[in-house]
Amino acid sequence: MNTKERGDHAVGQAINFFMNHGYEVCLPIGDKRDFDLVVEKDGALQKVQVKYAGLYVASGVCKVGLRITGGNQSFTYSKKYKKDAFDLLFVYTAKGEKYLVPWKKVTFRNELSIESEKYRIYRC
C-alpha cells in the first residue's frame, strides 16, 4: 500500500472502532481541516485526527509522524499540529493495533513511538 492507501485504511479502522463503541461518526468534506473525523456520543462532540503508524524494520517499532505534509512536484511542506488542533489522536499500526490518545497527553509533537510504555494505556 502507498501512503494514501495506508491513511485511508486507518480512517476505515477508526470509523469501525467508533461505530462499534456507540459513537456517531461525521466526515468533514474535503481535506482542509486538522482533523479527519468528528465523533459524537452523549451529546459531546470531539475532533479526531487519524494516523497510520508504519513499522520501522530495523527497530521493530511502529512510529507515526505528527505533522501535516503536502505539496506538488516542485514544492513540499510540513507543519506541526497546534495544541488545540483536535481532541483525540487515533492511531492504527502496521501490526494491526489501535490506540486512542487524548491529544493533550501527547507532549512530543514530531514523531511518536506509539508502542512505548507511556502510550500503552491508550491501546484499544
Backbone as a printed PyTorch tensor [residue, N CA C, xyz], in Angstrom:
tensor([[[  0.8340,  -1.1910,   0.0000],
         [  0.0000,   0.0000,   0.0000],
         [  0.8750,   1.2490,   0.0000]],

        [[  0.4270,   2.2600,  -0.7180],
         [  1.1500,   3.5250,  -0.6770],
         [  0.6730,   4.3400,   0.5370]],

        [[  1.2480,   5.5130,   0.7320],
         [  0.9460,   6.3350,   1.9000],
         [ -0.5300,   6.7000,   1.9950]],

        [[ -1.1250,   7.1150,   0.8960],
         [ -2.5430,   7.4850,   0.8940],
         [ -3.4280,   6.2820,   1.2310]],

        [[ -3.0990,   5.1370,   0.6850],
         [ -3.8850,   3.9270,   0.9570],
         [ -3.7840,   3.5200,   2.4210]],

        [[ -2.5950,   3.6410,   3.0120],
         [ -2.4330,   3.3300,   4.4380],
         [ -3.2700,   4.2880,   5.2850]],

        [[ -3.2750,   5.5630,   4.9100],
         [ -4.0890,   6.5420,   5.6200],
         [ -5.5630,   6.2380,   5.5050]],

        [[ -6.0160,   5.8770,   4.3120],
         [ -7.4180,   5.5130,   4.1000],
         [ -7.7960,   4.2850,   4.9260]],

        [[ -6.8890,   3.3290,   4.9820],
         [ -7.1280,   2.1120,   5.7780],
         [ -7.2780,   2.4760,   7.2570]],

        [[ -6.4360,   3.3700,   7.7440],
         [ -6.5110,   3.8050,   9.1410],
         [ -7.8350,   4.5200,   9.4250]],

        [[ -8.2820,   5.3550,   8.4940],
         [ -9.5730,   6.0500,   8.6690],
         [-10.7070,   5.0250,   8.7380]],

        [[-10.6620,   4.0180,   7.8860],
         [-11.6720,   2.9610,   7.9260],
         [-11.6770,   2.2360,   9.2640]],

        [[-10.5000,   1.9560,   9.7870],
         [-10.3890,   1.3060,  11.0940],
         [-10.9460,   2.2000,  12.1990]],

        [[-10.6910,   3.5090,  12.1020],
         [-11.1960,   4.4570,  13.1020],
         [-12.7250,   4.5110,  13.0600]],

        [[-13.2970,   4.6070,  11.8710],
         [-14.7510,   4.6440,  11.7440],
         [-15.3560,   3.3790,  12.3460]],

        [[-14.7870,   2.2430,  12.0190],
         [-15.2510,   0.9670,  12.5580],
         [-15.1770,   0.9700,  14.0820]],

        [[-14.0610,   1.4100,  14.6320],
         [-13.8780,   1.4460,  16.0850],
         [-14.9450,   2.3130,  16.7460]],

        [[-15.1000,   3.5390,  16.2720],
         [-16.0420,   4.4570,  16.9110],
         [-17.4810,   3.9750,  16.7840]],

        [[-17.8610,   3.4800,  15.6220],
         [-19.2350,   2.9940,  15.4470],
         [-19.5100,   1.7960,  16.3490]],

        [[-18.5310,   0.9110,  16.4890],
         [-18.6940,  -0.2570,  17.3550],
         [-18.7430,   0.1180,  18.8410]],

        [[-18.3280,   1.3300,  19.1720],
         [-18.3580,   1.7980,  20.5660],
         [-19.4520,   2.8370,  20.7970]],

        [[-20.4520,   2.8760,  19.9110],
         [-21.6320,   3.6830,  20.1270],
         [-21.5310,   5.1540,  19.7620]],

        [[-20.5370,   5.5210,  18.9800],
         [-20.3740,   6.9130,  18.5540],
         [-21.0790,   7.1390,  17.2230]],

        [[-21.5530,   8.3340,  17.0100],
         [-21.9820,   8.7930,  15.6970],
         [-20.7270,   9.3630,  15.0390]],

        [[-20.4610,   9.0120,  13.8020],
         [-19.2610,   9.4670,  13.1040],
         [-19.6510,  10.4390,  11.9960]],

        [[-19.0330,  11.6000,  11.9940],
         [-19.2740,  12.6210,  10.9730],
         [-17.9840,  12.8330,  10.1890]],

        [[-18.1140,  12.8800,   8.8640],
         [-16.9570,  13.0520,   7.9910],
         [-16.9690,  14.4390,   7.3680]],

        [[-15.9520,  15.2530,   7.6490],
         [-15.8800,  16.5710,   7.0080],
         [-15.6770,  16.4060,   5.4980]],

        [[-16.1950,  17.3310,   4.7270],
         [-15.9920,  17.3180,   3.2830],
         [-14.6740,  18.0210,   2.9790]],

        [[-13.8430,  17.3850,   2.1890],
         [-12.5530,  17.9680,   1.8290],
         [-11.4560,  17.5640,   2.7940]],

        [[-10.2780,  18.0880,   2.5130],
         [ -9.0910,  17.7160,   3.2780],
         [ -8.3770,  18.9730,   3.7710]],

        [[ -9.1470,  19.9390,   4.2640],
         [ -8.5540,  21.2100,   4.6460],
         [ -8.5430,  21.4460,   6.1490]],

        [[ -8.9790,  20.4760,   6.9250],
         [ -9.0220,  20.5910,   8.3810],
         [ -7.8360,  19.8510,   9.0040]],

        [[ -7.5740,  20.1550,  10.2630],
         [ -6.5330,  19.4430,  11.0000],
         [ -7.0490,  18.1320,  11.5800]],

        [[ -8.3100,  17.8120,  11.3430],
         [ -8.8950,  16.5760,  11.8540],
         [ -9.5590,  15.8300,  10.7020]],

        [[ -9.7120,  14.5180,  10.9030],
         [-10.2770,  13.6550,   9.8680],
         [-11.7320,  13.2910,  10.1180]],

        [[-12.1300,  13.2560,  11.3870],
         [-13.4740,  12.8570,  11.7760],
         [-13.9670,  13.7440,  12.9070]],

        [[-15.2760,  13.7900,  13.0430],
         [-15.8910,  14.3340,  14.2500],
         [-16.7590,  13.2090,  14.7830]],

        [[-16.6020,  12.9130,  16.0670],
         [-17.4140,  11.8650,  16.6760],
         [-18.2840,  12.4800,  17.7570]],

        [[-19.4540,  11.8660,  17.9330],
         [-20.3940,  12.3610,  18.9430],
         [-20.9180,  11.1910,  19.7520]],

        [[-20.9310,  11.3730,  21.0500],
         [-21.5300,  10.3960,  21.9530],
         [-22.0800,  11.1540,  23.1420]],

        [[-23.3190,  10.8670,  23.4900],
         [-23.9870,  11.5160,  24.6270],
         [-23.9410,  13.0350,  24.5270]],

        [[-24.0560,  13.5600,  23.3130],
         [-24.1030,  14.9990,  23.1000],
         [-22.7580,  15.6920,  23.0500]],

        [[-21.6810,  14.9710,  23.2860],
         [-20.3410,  15.5710,  23.2640],
         [-19.6770,  15.3300,  21.9070]],

        [[-19.2250,  16.4060,  21.2770],
         [-18.5140,  16.3250,  20.0040],
         [-17.0110,  16.3610,  20.2450]],

        [[-16.2690,  15.5320,  19.5000],
         [-14.8130,  15.5290,  19.5840],
         [-14.2230,  15.4220,  18.1860]],

        [[-13.1870,  16.2260,  17.9360],
         [-12.4640,  16.1710,  16.6600],
         [-11.3830,  15.0960,  16.7710]],

        [[-11.2470,  14.2970,  15.7220],
         [-10.3080,  13.1760,  15.7340],
         [ -9.3560,  13.2770,  14.5410]],

        [[ -8.0690,  13.1930,  14.8160],
         [ -7.0460,  13.0610,  13.7750],
         [ -6.6810,  11.5890,  13.7130]],

        [[ -6.6530,  11.0140,  12.5180],
         [ -6.3440,   9.6030,  12.3250],
         [ -4.9820,   9.4820,  11.6570]],

        [[ -4.1460,   8.5990,  12.1920],
         [ -2.8080,   8.3790,  11.6350],
         [ -2.5240,   6.8860,  11.5180]],

        [[ -1.6960,   6.5490,  10.5650],
         [ -1.1780,   5.1930,  10.3860],
         [  0.2590,   5.1790,  10.8760]],

        [[  0.5900,   4.2300,  11.7370],
         [  1.9560,   4.0990,  12.2500],
         [  2.6560,   2.9760,  11.5080]],

        [[  3.6630,   3.3430,  10.7330],
         [  4.4110,   2.3550,   9.9750],
         [  5.4290,   1.6320,  10.8320]],

        [[  5.8200,   0.4580,  10.3940],
         [  6.7850,  -0.3700,  11.1010],
         [  8.1900,  -0.0730,  10.6100]],

        [[  9.0620,   0.3040,  11.5150],
         [ 10.4710,   0.5090,  11.1940],
         [ 11.1660,  -0.8320,  11.3830]],

        [[ 11.5730,  -1.4460,  10.2910],
         [ 12.0820,  -2.8090,  10.3040],
         [ 13.3100,  -2.9520,  11.2000]],

        [[ 14.2150,  -2.0080,  11.1620],
         [ 15.4530,  -2.1000,  11.9450],
         [ 15.1720,  -2.2160,  13.4390]],

        [[ 14.1830,  -1.4650,  13.9310],
         [ 13.8910,  -1.4700,  15.3680],
         [ 12.6930,  -2.3440,  15.7280]],

        [[ 11.8510,  -2.6650,  14.7470],
         [ 10.6490,  -3.4340,  15.0190],
         [  9.5740,  -2.6340,  15.7350]],

        [[  9.6950,  -1.3090,  15.6970],
         [  8.7950,  -0.4160,  16.4140],
         [  7.9330,   0.3590,  15.4120]],

        [[  6.6650,   0.5500,  15.7560],
         [  5.7650,   1.3490,  14.9260],
         [  5.8450,   2.8090,  15.3530]],

        [[  6.0620,   3.6730,  14.3780],
         [  6.1600,   5.1120,  14.6410],
         [  5.2130,   5.8600,  13.7150]],

        [[  4.7410,   6.9910,  14.2110],
         [  3.8140,   7.8050,  13.4430],
         [  4.3020,   9.2450,  13.4180]],

        [[  4.2680,   9.8470,  12.2310],
         [  4.6250,  11.2530,  12.0910],
         [  3.4540,  12.1270,  12.5000]],

        [[  3.7180,  13.1280,  13.3050],
         [  2.6680,  14.0230,  13.7860],
         [  2.8110,  15.3790,  13.1320]],

        [[  2.5710,  15.4030,  11.8450],
         [  2.6800,  16.6510,  11.0930],
         [  1.7920,  16.5660,   9.8530]],

        [[  1.5160,  17.7320,   9.3160],
         [  0.7460,  17.8330,   8.0820],
         [  1.7450,  18.0060,   6.9550]],

        [[  1.6530,  17.1630,   5.9470],
         [  2.5590,  17.2830,   4.8030],
         [  1.7420,  17.4310,   3.5320]],

        [[  2.3370,  18.0390,   2.5530],
         [  1.6570,  18.2070,   1.2750],
         [  2.5610,  18.8450,   0.2570]],

        [[  1.9600,  19.2440,  -0.8360],
         [  2.7140,  19.8980,  -1.8900],
         [  2.4490,  19.2750,  -3.2410]],

        [[  3.3820,  19.5640,  -4.1600],
         [  3.2870,  19.0260,  -5.5140],
         [  4.7020,  18.6990,  -5.9890]],

        [[  4.9050,  18.5630,  -7.2850],
         [  6.2130,  18.1570,  -7.8030],
         [  7.3150,  19.1710,  -7.5280]],

        [[  6.9770,  20.4430,  -7.4160],
         [  8.0130,  21.4590,  -7.2390],
         [  8.0320,  22.0790,  -5.8400]],

        [[  7.0900,  21.6940,  -4.9800],
         [  7.0070,  22.3250,  -3.6660],
         [  6.4330,  21.3310,  -2.6560]],

        [[  7.0790,  21.1760,  -1.5330],
         [  6.5530,  20.3580,  -0.4510],
         [  6.6150,  21.1500,   0.8460]],

        [[  5.7500,  20.7920,   1.7720],
         [  5.7630,  21.4580,   3.0610],
         [  5.4160,  20.4710,   4.1680]],

        [[  5.7670,  20.8480,   5.3800],
         [  5.4560,  20.0670,   6.5590],
         [  5.2430,  21.0450,   7.7080]],

        [[  4.1440,  20.8730,   8.4370],
         [  3.9170,  21.7250,   9.6000],
         [  3.3500,  20.8870,  10.7330]],

        [[  3.6490,  21.3090,  11.9510],
         [  3.1970,  20.5910,  13.1320],
         [  1.7810,  21.0130,  13.4860]],

        [[  1.0640,  20.1020,  14.1340],
         [ -0.2810,  20.4060,  14.6090],
         [ -0.1980,  21.3180,  15.8300]],

        [[ -1.1600,  22.2140,  15.9530],
         [ -1.2550,  23.0780,  17.1230],
         [ -1.8380,  22.2860,  18.2910]],

        [[ -1.6570,  22.8120,  19.4830],
         [ -2.1100,  22.0830,  20.6740],
         [ -3.6250,  21.9300,  20.7420]],

        [[ -4.3690,  22.7690,  20.0350],
         [ -5.8280,  22.6740,  20.0470],
         [ -6.4010,  22.2450,  18.6880]],

        [[ -5.5790,  21.6160,  17.8570],
         [ -5.9970,  21.2360,  16.5020],
         [ -7.1030,  20.1850,  16.5030]],

        [[ -7.1030,  19.2950,  17.4750],
         [ -8.1180,  18.2490,  17.5960],
         [ -8.1190,  17.7400,  19.0310]],

        [[ -9.0710,  16.8610,  19.3330],
         [ -9.2190,  16.3470,  20.6990],
         [ -8.5910,  14.9730,  20.9020]],

        [[ -8.7190,  14.1190,  19.9010],
         [ -8.2610,  12.7360,  20.0090],
         [ -7.3640,  12.3710,  18.8340]],

        [[ -6.3540,  11.5770,  19.1190],
         [ -5.4750,  11.0190,  18.0910],
         [ -5.7440,   9.5180,  18.0310]],

        [[ -6.2620,   9.0560,  16.8860],
         [ -6.4840,   7.6280,  16.6730],
         [ -5.3400,   7.1230,  15.8030]],

        [[ -4.6340,   6.1040,  16.2840],
         [ -3.5040,   5.5540,  15.5350],
         [ -3.7660,   4.0810,  15.2490]],

        [[ -3.6360,   3.7170,  13.9790],
         [ -3.7090,   2.3200,  13.5520],
         [ -2.3140,   1.9280,  13.0910]],

        [[ -1.7840,   0.8320,  13.6350],
         [ -0.3940,   0.4670,  13.3430],
         [ -0.2860,  -0.6120,  12.2710]],

        [[  0.9120,  -0.7390,  11.7390],
         [  1.2090,  -1.7800,  10.7570],
         [  1.0270,  -3.1720,  11.3580]],

        [[  1.0280,  -3.2650,  12.6790],
         [  0.8250,  -4.5430,  13.3750],
         [ -0.6560,  -4.8130,  13.6480]],

        [[ -1.5360,  -3.8880,  13.2070],
         [ -2.9660,  -4.0650,  13.4020],
         [ -3.4740,  -3.6160,  14.7680]],

        [[ -2.6670,  -2.8830,  15.4990],
         [ -3.0860,  -2.3800,  16.8120],
         [ -3.7250,  -1.0070,  16.6640]],

        [[ -4.6160,  -0.6820,  17.6090],
         [ -5.3010,   0.6080,  17.6110],
         [ -5.0250,   1.3270,  18.9190]],

        [[ -4.8280,   2.6320,  18.8310],
         [ -4.6040,   3.4710,  20.0010],
         [ -5.4970,   4.7000,  19.8890]],

        [[ -6.0790,   5.0900,  21.0050],
         [ -6.8830,   6.2990,  21.0650],
         [ -6.3120,   7.1650,  22.1820]],

        [[ -5.6090,   8.2230,  21.7810],
         [ -4.8480,   9.0440,  22.7140],
         [ -5.4360,  10.4500,  22.7780]],

        [[ -5.7430,  10.9440,  23.9780],
         [ -6.1360,  12.3540,  24.0780],
         [ -4.9730,  13.2280,  23.5930]],

        [[ -5.2230,  14.1400,  22.6730],
         [ -4.1700,  14.9530,  22.0820],
         [ -3.4090,  15.7390,  23.1380]],

        [[ -4.0850,  16.1540,  24.1970],
         [ -3.4150,  16.9250,  25.2470],
         [ -2.3880,  16.0830,  26.0130]],

        [[ -2.4390,  14.7570,  25.8920],
         [ -1.4740,  13.8700,  26.5560],
         [ -0.2030,  13.6660,  25.7180]],

        [[ -0.2290,  14.1270,  24.4720],
         [  0.9400,  13.9860,  23.5990],
         [  1.8040,  15.2290,  23.7710]],

        [[  2.9910,  15.0450,  24.3180],
         [  3.8630,  16.1930,  24.5710],
         [  4.8990,  16.3860,  23.4770]],

        [[  5.3770,  15.3040,  22.8870],
         [  6.3580,  15.3910,  21.8100],
         [  5.5960,  15.3790,  20.5030]],

        [[  5.6590,  16.4470,  19.7390],
         [  4.7560,  16.6230,  18.6040],
         [  5.4310,  16.5340,  17.2350]],

        [[  6.4210,  15.6710,  17.0890],
         [  7.0560,  15.4920,  15.7880],
         [  6.8420,  14.0660,  15.2790]],

        [[  7.3410,  13.1090,  16.0360],
         [  7.1650,  11.6970,  15.6910],
         [  6.9310,  10.9490,  16.9890]],

        [[  6.0760,   9.9430,  16.9360],
         [  5.6670,   9.2450,  18.1360],
         [  5.9240,   7.7590,  17.9970]],

        [[  6.6120,   7.1740,  18.9730],
         [  6.7360,   5.7190,  19.0600],
         [  5.5220,   5.2460,  19.8470]],

        [[  4.4700,   4.9200,  19.1500],
         [  3.1730,   4.6640,  19.7660],
         [  3.1840,   3.4620,  20.6910]],

        [[  4.0990,   2.5210,  20.5080],
         [  4.1350,   1.3170,  21.3370],
         [  4.8960,   1.5120,  22.6460]],

        [[  5.3670,   2.7170,  22.8920],
         [  6.1360,   2.9600,  24.1120],
         [  5.2630,   2.7850,  25.3500]],

        [[  5.8900,   2.5900,  26.4730],
         [  5.1910,   2.3810,  27.7500],
         [  4.1950,   3.5010,  28.0440]],

        [[  4.5580,   4.7350,  27.7210],
         [  3.7220,   5.9010,  28.0050],
         [  2.3470,   5.8100,  27.3370]],

        [[  2.2890,   5.2300,  26.1450],
         [  1.0390,   5.2020,  25.3770],
         [  0.3280,   3.8570,  25.4350]],

        [[  0.9000,   2.8840,  26.1160],
         [  0.2970,   1.5530,  26.1880],
         [ -1.1080,   1.5910,  26.7880]],

        [[ -1.3490,   2.4920,  27.7250],
         [ -2.6700,   2.5710,  28.3670],
         [ -3.7640,   3.0150,  27.3960]],

        [[ -3.3800,   3.5580,  26.2570],
         [ -4.3500,   4.0480,  25.2700],
         [ -4.6360,   3.0350,  24.1750]],

        [[ -4.0540,   1.8400,  24.2950],
         [ -4.2860,   0.7950,  23.2990],
         [ -5.7170,   0.2960,  23.4300]],

        [[ -6.3960,   0.1810,  22.3170],
         [ -7.8030,  -0.2510,  22.3190],
         [ -7.9140,  -1.7500,  22.1180]]])
